[in-house]
Amino acid sequence: MAYTTLQQLIDRYGEAMLIGLTDRDDVSTGAVDPETIDQAIASAGAQIDGYVGSRYALPMAEVPPLIAKLARAITCWELHVYAAPDKITEDYKEAVATLKDISRGAVVLDIAGTQPEGNGSSGIQITDRKRPLEASKMGGLI
């Protein structure tokens, strides 16, 4: 599922930056390459699904703003073929940390009814064995 769009990326990072990252042909076209953007968006979506899918049913009916923000950060980092600038790398690392928090349940997305159903158990149950030394078995020793 695409969690961000080309227009959202242009709004966030600017068209000039995206042209610089995607116009990779021998002869420059001076335009954003939508195929390269789509590949990066798909890669970011797969990474997000890997984390979010453990906690929420996929595909989501609507994209929460937090997920769209994370998708933009991951997509921008994916577009950098070589070393990304520090800010882009920092944003990527923060996005992955947030995704880990979502998968652990520390961050909850505001999506009604999308958490996967449980398996019916209410948690861990423990049955302890009988005690070998009880007062009734100790006779006159106590």
Coordinates of C-alpha atoms in Angstrom, one line a residue:
M1 CA 0.0 0.0 0.0
A2 CA 1.3 3.5 -0.8
Y3 CA 1.4 5.6 2.3
T4 CA 2.6 8.7 0.6
T5 CA 2.3 10.3 -2.8
L6 CA 4.6 12.2 -5.2
Q7 CA 2.8 15.4 -4.5
Q8 CA 3.3 15.0 -0.7
L9 CA 7.0 14.4 -1.3
I10 CA 7.3 17.5 -3.5
D11 CA 5.4 19.5 -0.8
R12 CA 7.8 18.2 1.9
Y13 CA 11.2 18.2 0.1
G14 CA 10.8 20.4 -2.9
E15 CA 10.7 19.4 -6.6
A16 CA 14.4 20.4 -7.1
M17 CA 15.6 17.9 -4.5
L18 CA 13.5 15.1 -6.0
I19 CA 14.7 15.9 -9.5
G20 CA 18.3 15.7 -8.3
L21 CA 17.5 12.3 -6.7
T22 CA 15.5 10.7 -9.5
D23 CA 16.8 12.2 -12.8
R24 CA 19.5 9.5 -13.2
D25 CA 19.4 9.0 -17.0
D26 CA 22.6 9.7 -19.1
V27 CA 20.7 12.6 -20.7
S28 CA 19.0 14.7 -18.0
T29 CA 15.3 15.4 -18.5
G30 CA 15.1 18.0 -15.8
A31 CA 12.0 16.3 -14.4
V32 CA 11.1 14.0 -11.5
D33 CA 11.2 10.3 -12.6
P34 CA 7.9 8.9 -11.4
E35 CA 9.0 5.3 -11.7
T36 CA 12.0 5.9 -9.3
I37 CA 9.6 7.6 -6.9
D38 CA 7.1 4.8 -7.1
Q39 CA 9.8 2.2 -6.4
A40 CA 11.0 4.1 -3.3
I41 CA 7.4 4.6 -2.1
A42 CA 6.7 0.8 -2.6
S43 CA 9.9 -0.1 -0.7
A44 CA 9.0 2.3 2.2
G45 CA 5.5 0.8 2.2
A46 CA 6.8 -2.7 2.5
Q47 CA 9.1 -1.7 5.4
I48 CA 6.1 0.0 7.1
D49 CA 3.9 -3.1 6.5
G50 CA 6.5 -5.3 8.1
Y51 CA 6.3 -3.4 11.4
V52 CA 2.7 -2.3 11.4
G53 CA 1.3 -5.6 10.2
S54 CA 2.2 -7.3 13.4
R55 CA -0.2 -5.0 15.3
Y56 CA -2.8 -3.8 12.8
A57 CA -4.8 -5.4 10.0
L58 CA -3.6 -4.5 6.6
P59 CA -4.3 -2.9 4.3
M60 CA -5.5 0.1 6.3
A61 CA -8.7 1.8 5.2
E62 CA -7.1 5.2 5.6
V63 CA -3.5 6.3 6.1
P64 CA -2.9 7.9 9.5
P65 CA -1.0 11.1 9.4
L66 CA 1.9 9.6 11.4
I67 CA 2.3 6.7 8.9
A68 CA 2.3 9.2 6.0
K69 CA 5.0 11.2 7.7
L70 CA 7.1 8.1 8.4
A71 CA 6.6 7.0 4.7
R72 CA 7.9 10.3 3.5
A73 CA 11.0 10.1 5.6
I74 CA 11.7 6.5 4.6
T75 CA 11.0 7.2 0.9
C76 CA 13.4 10.2 0.9
W77 CA 16.1 8.1 2.5
E78 CA 15.5 5.3 -0.1
L79 CA 16.0 7.8 -2.9
H80 CA 19.5 8.6 -1.9
V81 CA 21.6 6.1 -3.8
Y82 CA 24.8 7.1 -2.0
A83 CA 25.2 8.6 1.5
A84 CA 22.2 10.6 2.5
P85 CA 22.7 13.9 4.4
D86 CA 22.7 13.7 8.2
K87 CA 19.2 15.2 8.5
I88 CA 17.7 12.6 6.1
T89 CA 19.5 9.8 7.9
E90 CA 18.4 11.1 11.3
D91 CA 14.8 11.3 10.1
Y92 CA 15.0 7.8 8.7
K93 CA 16.3 6.4 12.0
E94 CA 13.6 8.2 13.9
A95 CA 11.0 6.7 11.5
V96 CA 12.3 3.2 12.1
A97 CA 12.3 3.7 15.9
T98 CA 8.7 4.9 15.7
L99 CA 7.8 1.9 13.6
K100 CA 9.4 -0.4 16.2
D101 CA 7.3 1.4 18.9
I102 CA 4.2 0.9 16.9
S103 CA 5.0 -2.8 16.5
R104 CA 5.5 -3.2 20.3
G105 CA 2.3 -1.2 21.1
A106 CA 4.1 1.7 22.7
V107 CA 2.7 4.0 20.0
V108 CA -1.0 3.4 19.1
L109 CA -2.4 4.5 15.8
D110 CA -5.7 6.3 15.8
I111 CA -7.5 3.8 13.5
A112 CA -10.7 2.3 14.8
G113 CA -11.2 -1.4 14.5
T114 CA -8.0 -2.3 12.7
Q115 CA -6.1 -4.2 15.3
P116 CA -6.0 -7.8 14.4
E117 CA -8.1 -10.1 16.5
G118 CA -6.4 -12.1 19.3
N119 CA -6.3 -15.8 19.5
G120 CA -8.9 -15.9 22.2
S121 CA -6.5 -16.4 25.1
S122 CA -6.5 -13.8 27.9
G123 CA -2.8 -14.1 28.6
I124 CA -0.5 -16.5 30.4
Q125 CA -1.9 -19.1 32.7
I126 CA 0.2 -21.1 35.2
T127 CA -0.7 -24.2 37.1
D128 CA 1.6 -24.9 40.0
R129 CA 2.2 -28.4 41.3
K130 CA 1.1 -29.5 44.7
R131 CA 3.4 -28.7 47.6
P132 CA 5.3 -31.8 48.9
L133 CA 5.7 -30.4 52.4
E134 CA 2.4 -29.2 53.8
A135 CA 1.5 -28.8 57.5
S136 CA -0.9 -31.8 57.3
K137 CA 1.9 -34.1 56.1
M138 CA 4.5 -32.9 58.6
G139 CA 2.9 -34.8 61.5
G140 CA 4.4 -33.5 64.8
L141 CA 7.4 -31.8 63.2
I142 CA 5.9 -28.3 63.2

